[in-house]
């Protein structure tokens, strides 16, 4: 994984490899339609599981200009969503 400016571990998806494997037309169609399963080569949960095993229970997932913090630990998620919810921005989910 890479590190972002804020020091977070970042899951890096190889879009160039996906373009090479899928071809330009399939790749562009998947990008336009938001078909992540085609872009990542399988169900998204398998990719997230891979990143969880490589990077740990909290990591940043970047897809193009958007990035998301992924929390895969129930205790940490409870802390963020319930115990200290006023301290964390939930973005679109809030």
Short mmCIF file of N, CA, C and O in Angstrom, two decimals:
data_model
loop_
_atom_site.label_atom_id
_atom_site.label_comp_id
_atom_site.label_asym_id
_atom_site.label_seq_id
_atom_site.Cartn_x
_atom_site.Cartn_y
_atom_site.Cartn_z
N UNK A 1 0.82 -1.20 0.00
CA UNK A 1 0.00 0.00 0.00
C UNK A 1 0.85 1.25 0.00
O UNK A 1 2.03 1.22 0.30
N UNK A 2 0.25 2.33 -0.36
CA UNK A 2 0.90 3.63 -0.37
C UNK A 2 0.49 4.41 0.87
O UNK A 2 -0.38 4.02 1.60
N UNK A 3 1.12 5.55 1.08
CA UNK A 3 0.71 6.44 2.17
C UNK A 3 0.20 7.72 1.56
O UNK A 3 0.74 8.23 0.59
N UNK A 4 -0.87 8.27 2.14
CA UNK A 4 -1.41 9.54 1.67
C UNK A 4 -0.77 10.67 2.45
O UNK A 4 0.02 10.45 3.36
N UNK A 5 -1.13 11.91 2.09
CA UNK A 5 -0.56 13.08 2.75
C UNK A 5 -0.84 13.06 4.25
O UNK A 5 -0.07 13.56 5.05
N UNK A 6 -1.99 12.48 4.64
CA UNK A 6 -2.35 12.45 6.06
C UNK A 6 -1.78 11.24 6.79
O UNK A 6 -2.06 11.02 7.95
N UNK A 7 -0.96 10.44 6.10
CA UNK A 7 -0.30 9.31 6.73
C UNK A 7 -1.12 8.03 6.73
O UNK A 7 -0.66 7.00 7.21
N UNK A 8 -2.34 8.08 6.19
CA UNK A 8 -3.19 6.90 6.16
C UNK A 8 -2.66 5.88 5.14
O UNK A 8 -2.10 6.25 4.11
N UNK A 9 -2.83 4.61 5.48
CA UNK A 9 -2.49 3.56 4.52
C UNK A 9 -3.52 3.58 3.41
O UNK A 9 -4.72 3.64 3.67
N UNK A 10 -3.07 3.53 2.17
CA UNK A 10 -3.97 3.66 1.02
C UNK A 10 -3.94 2.39 0.19
O UNK A 10 -2.88 1.89 -0.17
N UNK A 11 -5.13 1.86 -0.07
CA UNK A 11 -5.26 0.71 -0.97
C UNK A 11 -5.13 1.22 -2.40
O UNK A 11 -5.85 2.13 -2.80
N UNK A 12 -4.19 0.68 -3.14
CA UNK A 12 -3.96 1.15 -4.50
C UNK A 12 -4.45 0.13 -5.51
O UNK A 12 -3.99 -1.00 -5.54
N UNK A 13 -5.39 0.55 -6.31
CA UNK A 13 -5.95 -0.27 -7.38
C UNK A 13 -5.23 0.06 -8.67
O UNK A 13 -5.04 1.24 -9.00
N UNK A 14 -4.79 -0.93 -9.38
CA UNK A 14 -4.01 -0.73 -10.60
C UNK A 14 -4.93 -0.56 -11.81
O UNK A 14 -5.29 -1.53 -12.47
N UNK A 15 -5.32 0.67 -12.07
CA UNK A 15 -6.24 0.94 -13.18
C UNK A 15 -5.59 0.65 -14.53
O UNK A 15 -6.26 0.26 -15.48
N UNK A 16 -4.27 0.82 -14.63
CA UNK A 16 -3.59 0.55 -15.89
C UNK A 16 -3.62 -0.94 -16.23
O UNK A 16 -3.81 -1.30 -17.39
N UNK A 17 -3.48 -1.78 -15.21
CA UNK A 17 -3.59 -3.22 -15.43
C UNK A 17 -5.01 -3.59 -15.84
O UNK A 17 -5.22 -4.39 -16.75
N UNK A 18 -6.00 -2.98 -15.18
CA UNK A 18 -7.39 -3.24 -15.54
C UNK A 18 -7.67 -2.83 -16.98
O UNK A 18 -8.35 -3.55 -17.72
N UNK A 19 -7.15 -1.69 -17.39
CA UNK A 19 -7.32 -1.23 -18.78
C UNK A 19 -6.69 -2.21 -19.75
O UNK A 19 -7.30 -2.59 -20.76
N UNK A 20 -5.50 -2.69 -19.43
CA UNK A 20 -4.80 -3.64 -20.30
C UNK A 20 -5.57 -4.96 -20.39
O UNK A 20 -5.73 -5.53 -21.46
N UNK A 21 -6.06 -5.46 -19.24
CA UNK A 21 -6.75 -6.75 -19.22
C UNK A 21 -8.14 -6.68 -19.86
O UNK A 21 -8.56 -7.60 -20.54
N UNK A 22 -8.87 -5.58 -19.63
CA UNK A 22 -10.26 -5.49 -20.10
C UNK A 22 -10.37 -4.92 -21.50
O UNK A 22 -11.34 -5.18 -22.18
N UNK A 23 -9.42 -4.12 -21.91
CA UNK A 23 -9.51 -3.43 -23.19
C UNK A 23 -10.20 -2.09 -23.00
O UNK A 23 -10.97 -1.88 -22.07
N UNK A 24 -9.92 -1.18 -23.91
CA UNK A 24 -10.38 0.20 -23.76
C UNK A 24 -11.90 0.32 -23.72
O UNK A 24 -12.45 1.07 -22.91
N UNK A 25 -12.62 -0.41 -24.57
CA UNK A 25 -14.08 -0.24 -24.65
C UNK A 25 -14.78 -0.76 -23.40
O UNK A 25 -15.65 -0.10 -22.85
N UNK A 26 -14.40 -1.93 -22.92
CA UNK A 26 -14.99 -2.49 -21.69
C UNK A 26 -14.63 -1.60 -20.50
O UNK A 26 -15.47 -1.31 -19.65
N UNK A 27 -13.39 -1.15 -20.47
CA UNK A 27 -12.93 -0.31 -19.37
C UNK A 27 -13.73 1.00 -19.31
O UNK A 27 -14.25 1.37 -18.25
N UNK A 28 -13.84 1.69 -20.45
CA UNK A 28 -14.57 2.97 -20.49
C UNK A 28 -16.04 2.76 -20.14
O UNK A 28 -16.62 3.53 -19.37
N UNK A 29 -16.65 1.70 -20.65
CA UNK A 29 -18.06 1.42 -20.34
C UNK A 29 -18.24 1.19 -18.83
O UNK A 29 -19.17 1.69 -18.22
N UNK A 30 -17.32 0.44 -18.23
CA UNK A 30 -17.40 0.17 -16.79
C UNK A 30 -17.21 1.45 -15.98
O UNK A 30 -17.90 1.67 -14.98
N UNK A 31 -16.30 2.31 -16.40
CA UNK A 31 -16.08 3.58 -15.70
C UNK A 31 -17.32 4.45 -15.79
O UNK A 31 -17.79 4.99 -14.78
N UNK A 32 -17.87 4.59 -16.98
CA UNK A 32 -19.05 5.45 -17.18
C UNK A 32 -20.25 4.94 -16.40
O UNK A 32 -20.98 5.72 -15.79
N UNK A 33 -20.44 3.63 -16.38
CA UNK A 33 -21.61 3.06 -15.71
C UNK A 33 -21.38 2.83 -14.21
O UNK A 33 -22.31 2.49 -13.48
N UNK A 34 -20.15 3.00 -13.75
CA UNK A 34 -19.85 2.77 -12.34
C UNK A 34 -19.80 1.30 -11.98
O UNK A 34 -20.02 0.92 -10.84
N UNK A 35 -19.49 0.44 -12.95
CA UNK A 35 -19.45 -1.00 -12.75
C UNK A 35 -18.12 -1.40 -12.12
O UNK A 35 -17.18 -1.82 -12.79
N UNK A 36 -18.04 -1.27 -10.79
CA UNK A 36 -16.79 -1.57 -10.09
C UNK A 36 -16.42 -3.04 -10.19
O UNK A 36 -15.24 -3.38 -10.22
N UNK A 37 -17.40 -3.92 -10.23
CA UNK A 37 -17.11 -5.35 -10.29
C UNK A 37 -16.31 -5.67 -11.55
O UNK A 37 -15.36 -6.45 -11.49
N UNK A 38 -16.67 -5.09 -12.67
CA UNK A 38 -15.90 -5.31 -13.90
C UNK A 38 -14.52 -4.69 -13.79
O UNK A 38 -13.52 -5.29 -14.18
N UNK A 39 -14.45 -3.49 -13.22
CA UNK A 39 -13.17 -2.79 -13.13
C UNK A 39 -12.17 -3.52 -12.24
O UNK A 39 -10.98 -3.58 -12.56
N UNK A 40 -12.63 -4.06 -11.11
CA UNK A 40 -11.69 -4.71 -10.18
C UNK A 40 -11.54 -6.19 -10.44
O UNK A 40 -10.75 -6.85 -9.79
N UNK A 41 -12.30 -6.74 -11.38
CA UNK A 41 -12.13 -8.13 -11.77
C UNK A 41 -12.83 -9.13 -10.88
O UNK A 41 -12.41 -10.27 -10.79
N UNK A 42 -13.89 -8.73 -10.22
CA UNK A 42 -14.66 -9.63 -9.37
C UNK A 42 -15.44 -8.85 -8.34
O UNK A 42 -15.45 -7.62 -8.35
N UNK A 43 -16.10 -9.55 -7.45
CA UNK A 43 -16.90 -8.87 -6.43
C UNK A 43 -16.04 -7.93 -5.58
O UNK A 43 -14.91 -8.27 -5.20
N UNK A 44 -16.57 -6.76 -5.30
CA UNK A 44 -15.84 -5.73 -4.57
C UNK A 44 -15.41 -6.22 -3.18
O UNK A 44 -14.34 -5.88 -2.70
N UNK A 45 -16.23 -7.05 -2.54
CA UNK A 45 -15.87 -7.51 -1.19
C UNK A 45 -14.58 -8.32 -1.19
O UNK A 45 -13.83 -8.31 -0.21
N UNK A 46 -14.27 -9.01 -2.29
CA UNK A 46 -13.01 -9.75 -2.35
C UNK A 46 -11.82 -8.80 -2.40
O UNK A 46 -10.79 -9.04 -1.76
N UNK A 47 -11.96 -7.71 -3.13
CA UNK A 47 -10.90 -6.71 -3.18
C UNK A 47 -10.73 -6.05 -1.81
O UNK A 47 -9.61 -5.87 -1.34
N UNK A 48 -11.85 -5.73 -1.15
CA UNK A 48 -11.77 -5.12 0.17
C UNK A 48 -11.15 -6.08 1.19
O UNK A 48 -10.38 -5.65 2.06
N UNK A 49 -11.45 -7.37 1.07
CA UNK A 49 -10.85 -8.37 1.96
C UNK A 49 -9.34 -8.43 1.74
O UNK A 49 -8.57 -8.49 2.71
N UNK A 50 -8.90 -8.38 0.50
CA UNK A 50 -7.47 -8.39 0.18
C UNK A 50 -6.79 -7.19 0.83
O UNK A 50 -5.74 -7.33 1.47
N UNK A 51 -7.37 -6.01 0.68
CA UNK A 51 -6.77 -4.81 1.27
C UNK A 51 -6.77 -4.89 2.80
O UNK A 51 -5.83 -4.45 3.44
N UNK A 52 -7.84 -5.44 3.37
CA UNK A 52 -7.92 -5.59 4.83
C UNK A 52 -6.77 -6.48 5.33
O UNK A 52 -6.11 -6.16 6.32
N UNK A 53 -6.51 -7.57 4.64
CA UNK A 53 -5.43 -8.48 5.03
C UNK A 53 -4.06 -7.83 4.86
O UNK A 53 -3.16 -8.06 5.66
N UNK A 54 -3.90 -7.00 3.82
CA UNK A 54 -2.61 -6.36 3.56
C UNK A 54 -2.37 -5.14 4.45
O UNK A 54 -1.24 -4.91 4.89
N UNK A 55 -3.43 -4.35 4.70
CA UNK A 55 -3.25 -3.04 5.31
C UNK A 55 -3.79 -2.92 6.73
O UNK A 55 -3.51 -1.95 7.41
N UNK A 56 -4.59 -3.89 7.15
CA UNK A 56 -5.17 -3.82 8.49
C UNK A 56 -6.62 -3.38 8.45
O UNK A 56 -7.21 -3.21 7.38
N UNK A 57 -7.21 -3.17 9.62
CA UNK A 57 -8.66 -2.95 9.72
C UNK A 57 -9.13 -1.56 9.31
O UNK A 57 -10.32 -1.34 9.12
N UNK A 58 -8.22 -0.59 9.17
CA UNK A 58 -8.59 0.77 8.75
C UNK A 58 -7.65 1.20 7.64
O UNK A 58 -6.43 1.18 7.81
N UNK A 59 -8.22 1.58 6.49
CA UNK A 59 -7.40 2.05 5.38
C UNK A 59 -8.22 2.98 4.49
O UNK A 59 -9.44 3.04 4.58
N UNK A 60 -7.51 3.72 3.67
CA UNK A 60 -8.16 4.64 2.72
C UNK A 60 -8.25 3.94 1.38
O UNK A 60 -7.28 3.35 0.90
N UNK A 61 -9.42 4.00 0.77
CA UNK A 61 -9.65 3.41 -0.55
C UNK A 61 -9.89 4.54 -1.52
O UNK A 61 -10.82 5.33 -1.34
N UNK A 62 -9.03 4.67 -2.52
CA UNK A 62 -9.14 5.75 -3.49
C UNK A 62 -9.57 5.20 -4.84
O UNK A 62 -8.97 4.27 -5.36
N UNK A 63 -10.65 5.76 -5.36
CA UNK A 63 -11.11 5.47 -6.71
C UNK A 63 -11.20 6.80 -7.44
O UNK A 63 -12.13 7.57 -7.23
N UNK A 64 -10.21 7.07 -8.28
CA UNK A 64 -10.18 8.35 -8.98
C UNK A 64 -10.07 9.49 -7.98
O UNK A 64 -9.30 9.43 -7.03
N UNK A 65 -10.88 10.55 -8.17
CA UNK A 65 -10.78 11.71 -7.28
C UNK A 65 -11.44 11.50 -5.92
O UNK A 65 -11.29 12.31 -5.03
N UNK A 66 -12.18 10.42 -5.75
CA UNK A 66 -12.89 10.15 -4.49
C UNK A 66 -12.07 9.19 -3.64
O UNK A 66 -11.46 8.26 -4.15
N UNK A 67 -12.11 9.41 -2.35
CA UNK A 67 -11.48 8.45 -1.44
C UNK A 67 -12.40 8.21 -0.26
O UNK A 67 -13.22 9.07 0.10
N UNK A 68 -12.30 7.03 0.30
CA UNK A 68 -13.16 6.60 1.38
C UNK A 68 -12.30 5.95 2.46
O UNK A 68 -11.33 5.27 2.15
N UNK A 69 -12.65 6.15 3.69
CA UNK A 69 -12.00 5.44 4.78
C UNK A 69 -12.81 4.17 5.03
O UNK A 69 -14.01 4.22 5.25
N UNK A 70 -12.14 3.03 4.97
CA UNK A 70 -12.79 1.74 5.20
C UNK A 70 -12.42 1.29 6.61
O UNK A 70 -11.24 1.24 6.96
N UNK A 71 -13.44 0.97 7.39
CA UNK A 71 -13.25 0.49 8.76
C UNK A 71 -13.82 -0.92 8.82
O UNK A 71 -15.02 -1.12 8.65
N UNK A 72 -12.96 -1.90 9.07
CA UNK A 72 -13.38 -3.30 9.08
C UNK A 72 -13.22 -3.92 10.46
O UNK A 72 -13.05 -5.12 10.58
N UNK A 73 -13.29 -3.11 11.48
CA UNK A 73 -13.19 -3.60 12.85
C UNK A 73 -14.41 -3.11 13.61
O UNK A 73 -14.65 -1.91 13.69
N UNK A 74 -15.22 -4.04 14.15
CA UNK A 74 -16.47 -3.64 14.82
C UNK A 74 -16.27 -2.66 15.98
O UNK A 74 -17.06 -1.73 16.15
N UNK A 75 -15.21 -2.82 16.75
CA UNK A 75 -14.98 -1.92 17.89
C UNK A 75 -14.66 -0.51 17.41
O UNK A 75 -15.16 0.47 17.97
N UNK A 76 -13.86 -0.40 16.38
CA UNK A 76 -13.53 0.92 15.83
C UNK A 76 -14.76 1.55 15.19
O UNK A 76 -15.02 2.74 15.37
N UNK A 77 -15.53 0.76 14.44
CA UNK A 77 -16.75 1.28 13.82
C UNK A 77 -17.73 1.77 14.88
O UNK A 77 -18.34 2.84 14.72
N UNK A 78 -17.88 1.03 15.95
CA UNK A 78 -18.78 1.44 17.04
C UNK A 78 -18.30 2.76 17.65
O UNK A 78 -19.09 3.67 17.91
N UNK A 79 -17.00 2.89 17.84
CA UNK A 79 -16.42 4.12 18.38
C UNK A 79 -16.74 5.31 17.47
O UNK A 79 -17.16 6.36 17.94
N UNK A 80 -16.57 5.13 16.17
CA UNK A 80 -16.80 6.21 15.20
C UNK A 80 -18.28 6.54 15.08
O UNK A 80 -18.67 7.71 15.11
N UNK A 81 -19.12 5.52 14.95
CA UNK A 81 -20.53 5.75 14.64
C UNK A 81 -21.41 6.01 15.85
O UNK A 81 -22.42 6.70 15.75
N UNK A 82 -21.02 5.50 17.02
CA UNK A 82 -21.89 5.64 18.18
C UNK A 82 -21.24 6.42 19.32
O UNK A 82 -21.76 7.45 19.75
N UNK A 83 -20.10 5.97 19.78
CA UNK A 83 -19.51 6.54 20.99
C UNK A 83 -19.02 7.97 20.80
O UNK A 83 -19.18 8.80 21.68
N UNK A 84 -18.39 8.25 19.68
CA UNK A 84 -17.82 9.58 19.43
C UNK A 84 -18.32 10.15 18.09
O UNK A 84 -17.58 10.82 17.38
N UNK A 85 -19.57 9.92 17.78
CA UNK A 85 -20.09 10.30 16.46
C UNK A 85 -19.97 11.78 16.16
O UNK A 85 -19.80 12.17 15.00
N UNK A 86 -20.01 12.64 17.19
CA UNK A 86 -19.93 14.08 16.95
C UNK A 86 -18.55 14.51 16.46
O UNK A 86 -18.39 15.58 15.90
N UNK A 87 -17.55 13.67 16.63
CA UNK A 87 -16.17 14.02 16.23
C UNK A 87 -15.81 13.59 14.82
O UNK A 87 -14.71 13.89 14.36
N UNK A 88 -16.68 12.84 14.14
CA UNK A 88 -16.33 12.29 12.84
C UNK A 88 -17.36 12.70 11.79
O UNK A 88 -18.55 12.56 11.99
N UNK A 89 -16.86 13.18 10.64
CA UNK A 89 -17.72 13.52 9.52
C UNK A 89 -18.06 12.24 8.76
O UNK A 89 -17.17 11.48 8.39
N UNK A 90 -19.33 11.98 8.56
CA UNK A 90 -19.77 10.78 7.85
C UNK A 90 -19.97 11.04 6.35
O UNK A 90 -20.37 10.17 5.61
N UNK A 91 -19.74 12.27 5.91
CA UNK A 91 -19.87 12.59 4.50
C UNK A 91 -21.29 12.36 4.01
O UNK A 91 -22.25 12.78 4.64
N UNK A 92 -21.40 11.65 2.90
CA UNK A 92 -22.71 11.39 2.30
C UNK A 92 -23.59 10.52 3.16
O UNK A 92 -24.80 10.51 3.01
N UNK A 93 -23.01 9.75 4.09
CA UNK A 93 -23.79 8.83 4.91
C UNK A 93 -24.45 9.54 6.10
O UNK A 93 -25.35 9.00 6.71
N UNK A 94 -23.96 10.72 6.45
CA UNK A 94 -24.42 11.43 7.65
C UNK A 94 -25.70 12.11 7.52
O UNK A 94 -26.54 12.39 6.95
#
